[in-house]
Tab-separated table of C-alpha atoms and ligand atoms in Angstrom:
chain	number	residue	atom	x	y	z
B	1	UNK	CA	89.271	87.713	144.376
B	2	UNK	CA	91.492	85.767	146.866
B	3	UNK	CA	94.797	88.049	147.649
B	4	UNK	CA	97.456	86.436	149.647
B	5	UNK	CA	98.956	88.732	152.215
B	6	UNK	CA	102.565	87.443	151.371
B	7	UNK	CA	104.011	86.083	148.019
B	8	UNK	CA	107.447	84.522	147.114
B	9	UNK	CA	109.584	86.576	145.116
B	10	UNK	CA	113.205	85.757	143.979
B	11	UNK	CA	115.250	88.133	145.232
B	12	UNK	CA	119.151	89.290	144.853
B	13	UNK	CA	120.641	89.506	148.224
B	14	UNK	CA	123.812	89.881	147.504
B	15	UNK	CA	125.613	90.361	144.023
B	16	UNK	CA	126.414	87.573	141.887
B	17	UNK	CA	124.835	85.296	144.420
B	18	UNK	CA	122.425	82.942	143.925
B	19	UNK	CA	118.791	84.635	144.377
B	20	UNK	CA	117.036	83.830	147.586
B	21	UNK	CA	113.476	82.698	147.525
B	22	UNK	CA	111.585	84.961	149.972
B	23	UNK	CA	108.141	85.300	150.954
B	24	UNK	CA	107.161	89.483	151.113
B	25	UNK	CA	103.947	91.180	151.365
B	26	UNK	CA	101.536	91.531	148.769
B	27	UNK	CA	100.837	94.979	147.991
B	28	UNK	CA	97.434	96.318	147.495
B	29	UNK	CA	96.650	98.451	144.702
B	30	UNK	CA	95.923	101.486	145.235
B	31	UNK	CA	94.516	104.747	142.498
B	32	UNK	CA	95.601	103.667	138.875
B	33	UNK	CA	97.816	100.933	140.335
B	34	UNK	CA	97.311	97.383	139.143
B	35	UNK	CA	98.069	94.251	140.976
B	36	UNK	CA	98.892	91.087	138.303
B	37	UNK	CA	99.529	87.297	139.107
B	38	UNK	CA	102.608	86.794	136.996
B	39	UNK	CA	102.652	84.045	134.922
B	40	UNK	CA	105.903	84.391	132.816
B	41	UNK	CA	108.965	86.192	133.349
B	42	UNK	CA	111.376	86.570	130.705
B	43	UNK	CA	115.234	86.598	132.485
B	44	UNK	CA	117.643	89.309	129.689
B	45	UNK	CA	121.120	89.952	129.933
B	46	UNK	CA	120.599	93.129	131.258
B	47	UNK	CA	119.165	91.364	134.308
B	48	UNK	CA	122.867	89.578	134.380
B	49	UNK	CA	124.461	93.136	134.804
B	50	UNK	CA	122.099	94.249	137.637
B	51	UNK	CA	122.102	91.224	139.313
B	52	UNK	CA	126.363	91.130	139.568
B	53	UNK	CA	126.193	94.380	140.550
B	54	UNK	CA	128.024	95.815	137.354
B	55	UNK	CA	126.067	99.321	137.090
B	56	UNK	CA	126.244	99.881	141.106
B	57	UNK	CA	128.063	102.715	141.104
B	58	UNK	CA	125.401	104.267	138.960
B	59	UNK	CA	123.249	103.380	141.415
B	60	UNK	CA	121.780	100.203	139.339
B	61	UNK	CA	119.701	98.471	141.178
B	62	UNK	CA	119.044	101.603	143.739
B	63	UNK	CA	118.984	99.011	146.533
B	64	UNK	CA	119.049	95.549	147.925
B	65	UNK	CA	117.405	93.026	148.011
B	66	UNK	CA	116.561	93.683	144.607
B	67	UNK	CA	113.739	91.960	142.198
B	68	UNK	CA	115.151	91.308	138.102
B	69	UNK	CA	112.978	90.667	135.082
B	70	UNK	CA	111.965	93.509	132.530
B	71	UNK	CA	109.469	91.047	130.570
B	72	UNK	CA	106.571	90.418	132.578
B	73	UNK	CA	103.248	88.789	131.518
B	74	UNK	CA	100.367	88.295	134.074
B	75	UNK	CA	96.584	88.522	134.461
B	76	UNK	CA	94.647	91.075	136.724
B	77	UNK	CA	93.918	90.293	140.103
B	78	UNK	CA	92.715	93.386	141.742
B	79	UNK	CA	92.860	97.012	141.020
B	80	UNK	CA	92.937	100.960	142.236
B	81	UNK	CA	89.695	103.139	142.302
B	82	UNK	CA	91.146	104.792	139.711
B	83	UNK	CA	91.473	102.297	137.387
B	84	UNK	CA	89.256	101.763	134.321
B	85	UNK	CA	86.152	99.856	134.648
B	86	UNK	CA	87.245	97.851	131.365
B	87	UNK	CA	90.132	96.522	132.529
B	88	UNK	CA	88.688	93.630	134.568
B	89	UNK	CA	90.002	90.965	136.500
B	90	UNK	CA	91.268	88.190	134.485
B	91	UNK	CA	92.765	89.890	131.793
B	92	UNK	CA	95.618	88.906	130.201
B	93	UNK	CA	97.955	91.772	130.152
B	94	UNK	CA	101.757	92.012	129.257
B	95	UNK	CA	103.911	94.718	131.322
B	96	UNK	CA	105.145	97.953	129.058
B	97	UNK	CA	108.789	97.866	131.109
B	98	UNK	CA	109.889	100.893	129.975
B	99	UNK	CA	107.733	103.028	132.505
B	100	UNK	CA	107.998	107.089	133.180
B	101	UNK	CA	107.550	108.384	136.984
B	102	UNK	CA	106.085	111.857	134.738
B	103	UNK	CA	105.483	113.204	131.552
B	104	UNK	CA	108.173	115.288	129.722
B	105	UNK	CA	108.506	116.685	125.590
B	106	UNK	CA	109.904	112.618	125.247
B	107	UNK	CA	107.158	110.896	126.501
B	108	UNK	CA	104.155	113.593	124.677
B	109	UNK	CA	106.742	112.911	121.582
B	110	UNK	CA	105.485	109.236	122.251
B	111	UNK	CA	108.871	108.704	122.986
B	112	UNK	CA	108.149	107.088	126.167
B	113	UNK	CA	111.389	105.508	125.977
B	114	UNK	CA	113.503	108.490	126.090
B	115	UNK	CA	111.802	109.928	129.300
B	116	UNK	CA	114.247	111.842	131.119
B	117	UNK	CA	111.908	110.124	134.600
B	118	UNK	CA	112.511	106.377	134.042
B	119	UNK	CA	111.402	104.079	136.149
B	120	UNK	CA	112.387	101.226	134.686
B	121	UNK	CA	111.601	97.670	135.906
B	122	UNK	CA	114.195	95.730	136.890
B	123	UNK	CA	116.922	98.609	136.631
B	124	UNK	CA	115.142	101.621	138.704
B	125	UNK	CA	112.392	99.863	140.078
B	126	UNK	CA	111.750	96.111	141.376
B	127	UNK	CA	110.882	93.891	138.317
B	128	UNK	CA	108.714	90.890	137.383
B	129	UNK	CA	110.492	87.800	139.237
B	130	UNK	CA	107.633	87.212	141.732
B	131	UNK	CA	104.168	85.343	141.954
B	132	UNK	CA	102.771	88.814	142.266
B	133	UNK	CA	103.607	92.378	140.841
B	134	UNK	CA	102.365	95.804	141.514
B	135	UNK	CA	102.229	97.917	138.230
B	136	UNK	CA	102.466	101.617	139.183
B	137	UNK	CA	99.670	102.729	136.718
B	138	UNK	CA	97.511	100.877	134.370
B	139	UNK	CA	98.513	102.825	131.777
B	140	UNK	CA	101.315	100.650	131.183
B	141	UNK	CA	99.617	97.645	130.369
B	142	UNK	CA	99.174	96.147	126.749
B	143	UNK	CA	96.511	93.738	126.579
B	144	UNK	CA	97.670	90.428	125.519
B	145	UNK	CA	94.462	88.828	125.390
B	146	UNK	CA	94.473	86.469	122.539
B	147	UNK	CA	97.854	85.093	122.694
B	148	UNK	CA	98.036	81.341	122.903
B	149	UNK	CA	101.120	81.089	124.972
B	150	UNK	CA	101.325	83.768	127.607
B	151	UNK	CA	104.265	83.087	129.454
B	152	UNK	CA	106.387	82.622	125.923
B	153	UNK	CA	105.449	85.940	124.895
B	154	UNK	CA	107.246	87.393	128.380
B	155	UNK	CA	110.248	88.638	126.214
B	156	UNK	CA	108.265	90.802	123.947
B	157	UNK	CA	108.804	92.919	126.205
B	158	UNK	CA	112.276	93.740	125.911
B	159	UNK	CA	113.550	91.440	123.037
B	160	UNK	CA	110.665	91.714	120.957
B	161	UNK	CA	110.694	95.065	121.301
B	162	UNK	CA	113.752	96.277	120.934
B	163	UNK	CA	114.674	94.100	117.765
B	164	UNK	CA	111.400	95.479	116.718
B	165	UNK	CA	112.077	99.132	117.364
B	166	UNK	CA	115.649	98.181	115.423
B	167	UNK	CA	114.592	96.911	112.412
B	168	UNK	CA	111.767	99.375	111.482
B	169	UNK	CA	114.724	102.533	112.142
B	170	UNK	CA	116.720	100.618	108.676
B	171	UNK	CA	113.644	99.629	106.651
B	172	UNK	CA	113.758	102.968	104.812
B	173	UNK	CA	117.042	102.235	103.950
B	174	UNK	CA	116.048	98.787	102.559
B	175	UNK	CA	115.909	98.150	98.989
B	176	UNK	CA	114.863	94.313	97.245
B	177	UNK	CA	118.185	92.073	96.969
B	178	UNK	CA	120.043	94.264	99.446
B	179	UNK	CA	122.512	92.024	102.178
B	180	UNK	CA	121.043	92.540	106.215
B	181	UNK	CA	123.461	90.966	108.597
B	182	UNK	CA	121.786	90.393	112.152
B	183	UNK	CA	125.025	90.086	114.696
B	184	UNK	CA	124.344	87.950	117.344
B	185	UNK	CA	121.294	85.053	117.458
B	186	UNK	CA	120.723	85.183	121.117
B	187	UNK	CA	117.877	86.383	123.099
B	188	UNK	CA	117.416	89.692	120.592
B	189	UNK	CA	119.313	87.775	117.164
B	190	UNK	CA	116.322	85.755	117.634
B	191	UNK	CA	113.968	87.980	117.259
B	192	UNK	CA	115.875	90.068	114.740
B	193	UNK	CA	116.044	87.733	112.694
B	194	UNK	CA	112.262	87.281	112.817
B	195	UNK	CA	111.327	90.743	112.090
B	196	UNK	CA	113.635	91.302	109.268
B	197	UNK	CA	112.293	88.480	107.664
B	198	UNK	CA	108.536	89.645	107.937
B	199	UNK	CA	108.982	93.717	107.932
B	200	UNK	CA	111.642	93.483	104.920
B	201	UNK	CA	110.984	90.096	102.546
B	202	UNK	CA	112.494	91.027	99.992
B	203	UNK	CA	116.612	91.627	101.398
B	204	UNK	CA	118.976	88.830	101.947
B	205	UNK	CA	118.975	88.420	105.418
B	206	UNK	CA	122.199	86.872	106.836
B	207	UNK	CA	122.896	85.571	110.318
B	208	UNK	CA	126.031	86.141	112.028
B	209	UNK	CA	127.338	84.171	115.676
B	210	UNK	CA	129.934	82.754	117.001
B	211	UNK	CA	128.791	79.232	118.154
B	212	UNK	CA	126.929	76.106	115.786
B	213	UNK	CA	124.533	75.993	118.620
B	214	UNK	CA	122.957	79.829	118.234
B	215	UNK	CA	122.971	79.329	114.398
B	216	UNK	CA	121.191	75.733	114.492
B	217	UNK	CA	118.776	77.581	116.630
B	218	UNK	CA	118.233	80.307	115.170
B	219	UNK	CA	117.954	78.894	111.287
B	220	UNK	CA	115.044	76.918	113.041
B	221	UNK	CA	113.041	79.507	113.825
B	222	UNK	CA	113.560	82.125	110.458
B	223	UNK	CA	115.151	80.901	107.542
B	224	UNK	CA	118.363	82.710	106.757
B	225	UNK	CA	119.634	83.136	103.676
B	226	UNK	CA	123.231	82.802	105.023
B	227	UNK	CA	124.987	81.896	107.995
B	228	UNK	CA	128.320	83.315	109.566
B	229	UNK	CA	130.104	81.261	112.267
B	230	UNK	CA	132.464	83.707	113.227
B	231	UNK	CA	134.759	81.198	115.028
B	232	UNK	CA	135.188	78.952	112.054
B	233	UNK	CA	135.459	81.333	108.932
B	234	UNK	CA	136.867	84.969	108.816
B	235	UNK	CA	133.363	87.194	108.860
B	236	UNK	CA	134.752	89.655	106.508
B	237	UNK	CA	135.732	87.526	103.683
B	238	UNK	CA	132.862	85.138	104.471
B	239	UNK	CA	130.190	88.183	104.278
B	240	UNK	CA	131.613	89.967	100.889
B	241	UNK	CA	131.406	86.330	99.023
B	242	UNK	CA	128.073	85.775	100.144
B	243	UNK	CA	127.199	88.899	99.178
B	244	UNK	CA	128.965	89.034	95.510
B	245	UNK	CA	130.906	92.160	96.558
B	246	UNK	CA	128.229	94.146	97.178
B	247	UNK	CA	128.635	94.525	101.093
B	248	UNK	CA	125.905	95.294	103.733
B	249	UNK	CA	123.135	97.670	103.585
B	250	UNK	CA	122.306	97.298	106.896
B	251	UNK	CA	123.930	95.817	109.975
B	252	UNK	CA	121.433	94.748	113.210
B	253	UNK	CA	124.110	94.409	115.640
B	254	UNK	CA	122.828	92.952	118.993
B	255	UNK	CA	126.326	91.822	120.535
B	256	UNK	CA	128.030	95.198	120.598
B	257	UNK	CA	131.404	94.742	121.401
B	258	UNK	CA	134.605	96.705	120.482
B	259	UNK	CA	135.351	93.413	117.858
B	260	UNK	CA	131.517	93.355	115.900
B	261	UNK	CA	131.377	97.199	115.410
B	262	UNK	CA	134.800	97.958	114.512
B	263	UNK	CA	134.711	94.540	111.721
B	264	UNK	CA	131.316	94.995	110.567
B	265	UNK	CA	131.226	98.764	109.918
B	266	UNK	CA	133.738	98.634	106.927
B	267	UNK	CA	131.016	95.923	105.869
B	268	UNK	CA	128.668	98.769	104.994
B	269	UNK	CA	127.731	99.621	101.496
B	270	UNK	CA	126.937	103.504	100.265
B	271	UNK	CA	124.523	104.836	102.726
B	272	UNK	CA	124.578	101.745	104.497
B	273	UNK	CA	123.158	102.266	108.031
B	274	UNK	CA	125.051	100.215	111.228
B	275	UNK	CA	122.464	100.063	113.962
B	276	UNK	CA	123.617	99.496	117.771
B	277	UNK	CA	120.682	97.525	119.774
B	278	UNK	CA	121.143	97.576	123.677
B	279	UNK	CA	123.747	97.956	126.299
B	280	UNK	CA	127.175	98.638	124.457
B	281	UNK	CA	129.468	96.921	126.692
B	282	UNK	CA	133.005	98.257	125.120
B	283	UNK	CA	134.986	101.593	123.810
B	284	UNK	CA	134.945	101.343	120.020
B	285	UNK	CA	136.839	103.728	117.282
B	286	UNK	CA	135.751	103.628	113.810
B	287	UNK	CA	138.566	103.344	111.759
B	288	UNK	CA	139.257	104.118	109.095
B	289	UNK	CA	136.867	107.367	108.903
B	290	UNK	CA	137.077	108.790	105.424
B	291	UNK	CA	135.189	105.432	103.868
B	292	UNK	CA	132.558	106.312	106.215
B	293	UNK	CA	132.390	109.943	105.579
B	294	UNK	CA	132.904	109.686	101.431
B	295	UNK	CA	130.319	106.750	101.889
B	296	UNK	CA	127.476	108.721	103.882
B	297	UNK	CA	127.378	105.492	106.030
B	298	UNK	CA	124.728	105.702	109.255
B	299	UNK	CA	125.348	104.733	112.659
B	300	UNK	CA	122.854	105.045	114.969
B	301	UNK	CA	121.852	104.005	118.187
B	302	UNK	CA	118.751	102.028	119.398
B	303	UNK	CA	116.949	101.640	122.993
B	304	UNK	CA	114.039	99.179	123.706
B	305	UNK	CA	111.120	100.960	122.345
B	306	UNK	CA	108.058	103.381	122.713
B	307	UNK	CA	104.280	101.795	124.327
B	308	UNK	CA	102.982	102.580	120.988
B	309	UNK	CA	105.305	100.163	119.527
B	310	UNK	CA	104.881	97.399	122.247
B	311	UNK	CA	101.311	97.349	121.322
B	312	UNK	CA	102.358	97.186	117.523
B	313	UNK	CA	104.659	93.928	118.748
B	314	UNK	CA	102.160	92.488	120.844
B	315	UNK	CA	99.419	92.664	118.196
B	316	UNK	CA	102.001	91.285	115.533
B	317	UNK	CA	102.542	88.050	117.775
B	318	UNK	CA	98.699	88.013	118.260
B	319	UNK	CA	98.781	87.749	114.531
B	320	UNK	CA	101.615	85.292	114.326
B	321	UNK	CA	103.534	87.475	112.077
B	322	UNK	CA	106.406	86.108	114.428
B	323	UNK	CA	106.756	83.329	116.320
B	324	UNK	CA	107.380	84.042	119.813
B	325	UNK	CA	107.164	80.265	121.500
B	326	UNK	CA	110.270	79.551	119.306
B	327	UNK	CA	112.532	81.696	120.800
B	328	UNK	CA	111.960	80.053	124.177
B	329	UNK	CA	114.253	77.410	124.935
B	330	UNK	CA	114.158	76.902	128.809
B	331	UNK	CA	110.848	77.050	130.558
B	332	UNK	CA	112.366	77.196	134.793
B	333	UNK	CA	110.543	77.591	138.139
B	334	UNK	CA	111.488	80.381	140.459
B	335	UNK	CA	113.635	78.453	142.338
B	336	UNK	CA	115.918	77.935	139.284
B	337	UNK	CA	115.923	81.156	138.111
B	338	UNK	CA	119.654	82.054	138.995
B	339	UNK	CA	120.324	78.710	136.623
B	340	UNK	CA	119.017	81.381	133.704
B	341	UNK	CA	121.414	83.842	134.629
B	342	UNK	CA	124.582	81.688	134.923
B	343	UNK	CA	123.719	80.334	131.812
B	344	UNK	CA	123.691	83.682	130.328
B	345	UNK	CA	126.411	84.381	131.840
B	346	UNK	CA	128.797	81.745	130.628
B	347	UNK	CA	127.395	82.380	127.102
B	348	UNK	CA	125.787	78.749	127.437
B	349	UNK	CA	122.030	80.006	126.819
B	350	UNK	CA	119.666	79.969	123.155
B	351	UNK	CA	117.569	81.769	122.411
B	352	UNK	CA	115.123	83.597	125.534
B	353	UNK	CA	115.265	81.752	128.750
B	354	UNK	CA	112.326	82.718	130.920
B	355	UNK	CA	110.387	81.306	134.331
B	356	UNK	CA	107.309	80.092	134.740
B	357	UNK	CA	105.053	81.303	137.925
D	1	ZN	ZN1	116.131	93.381	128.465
């Protein structure tokens, strides 16, 4: 197959700038390395942190310029000597982000999330925002073959997954009529929303944001049984009418702020479990502590998820137990990729924004 000895790439120069569209070398695979033409490249708030530079004094990104984008789908285009004769050029394959540099008691656990060796795209390593991308070992590729809309199902990668990951960790908790509040209907509400539907049919699923927009979008993807806006009505009052008194069992909450866990935890019924999805972004208290104690109330964190379950995900879109093109609302070209981040940014964006190679 035809390689190109350079590609463009969109690249952060300097922090909070716009990217800068770049031309750089195409790399050659080499051993169990895999070379992939993107074609979709799903843009996640975390990419908003990196790219302003919030983490740098953790060292996150290690360097600039920099590449974002966790959620990578592509095809093969060439491959190591290493590499598996059945994975041939041309298949469809989506990008398991979540990548380990070497195997530890986390990652034989299956825990491949937990690996104390990250290499994460986008965060340790360069990420998915380019025509072309190296993947360090084939090992970390899910086959997407048979999905109708490749560069749509991008953020099943890091959305889809980690709403996925989030909502299996309460389902034992679940019982039929229980209340399910899903906090936040962005990028991962969206998918929340989705899975708690399908995994758990039989709760009362209730959807909780702060703007008419993110609810309009969200009801139109997943019916919900109830709807919050957090701006208009007070959430706490709103929440125990709709839920005759009875509170929540469960509590998806994919905003994370000091204000949604420290209002939503004295939501929780007996042994009600509050689950944290993502990047916490504030210092929270729960308060007070003897409801939560005398209750046997849950809270528990949750981080992407494992390769095991990004094949589960992948082969649950395949099936259409979710819909994955919904969740897209902005299809952009490279060049307008920094458009994706401002929006997320200002809190203008629905749903999953991603670019199109
Ligand atoms: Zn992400």
């Amino acid at each position: 197959m035809f390689l190109p000895k350079k590609h463009r790439a969109a690249l952060v120069k300097e922090f909070g700038k716009p990217l800068v569209i770049e031309e750089i070398p195409t790399p050659e695979p080499r051993d169990e390395q895999v070379l992939i033409k993107v074609l979709g490249a799903g843009i996640c708030h975390t990419d908003v942190h990196v790219w302003r530079g919030d983490w740098s004094a953790a060292k996150i990104p290690p360097k600039l310029p920099f590449i974002l984008s966790h959620e990578v789908v592509g095809t093969i285009v060439a491959k190591g000597d290493r590499v598996p004769d059945d994975l041939k050029e041309g298949r469809s394959v989506l990008v398991y982000a979540w990548q380990w540099a070497r195997d530890d008691l986390y990652t034989i656990k299956g825990l491949t999330q937990l690996s104390n060796y990250p290499t994460h795209l986008a965060i340790t390593v360069d990420g998915g925002l380019q025509e072309y991308f190296l993947v360090s070992n084939y090992r970390f590729l899910v086959d997407a073959e048979g999905l109708d809309d490749l560069p749509a199902a991008a953020p099943l990668a890091c959305a889809g997954l980690t709403t996925y990951r989030a909502v299996k960790k309460v389902l034992p908790y679940l019982e039929p009529d229980d209340y399910v509040a899903v906090v936040g209907l962005g990028g991962l509400g969206s998918y929340a929303i989705q899975w708690v539907r399908v995994l758990a049919p039989y709760v009362n699923l209730i959807g909780v944001a702060g703007r008419d927009e993110s609810i309009e979008f969200a009801s139109k993807i997943t019916k919900l049984d109830a709807t919050v806006n957090t701006s208009k009505v007070d959430p706490v009052k709103a929440i125990m009418e709709i839920s005759r008194g009875k509170g929540l069992k469960a509590v998806i909450d994919t905003a994370g702020t000091e204000a949604t866990i420290t209002t939503y935890i004295n939501l929780l019924t007996k042994m009600g479990i509050y689950i944290l999805v993502g990047m916490i972004g504030a210092e929270a208290r729960i308060s007070p502590l003897l409801p939560f104690v005398v209750n046997e109330r849950i809270l528990t964190g949750s981080i992407v998820g494992s390769l095991s379950e990004q094949i589960e995900v992948v082969n649950a879109a395949r099936r259409n137990m979710i819909n994955y093109r919904a969740v897209i609302s902005r299809r952009l070209k490279l060049e307008e990729a920094t458009e994706a981040l401002e929006a997320l940014e200002k809190r203008r964006a629905l749903g999953r924004q991603i670019v199109v190679l």
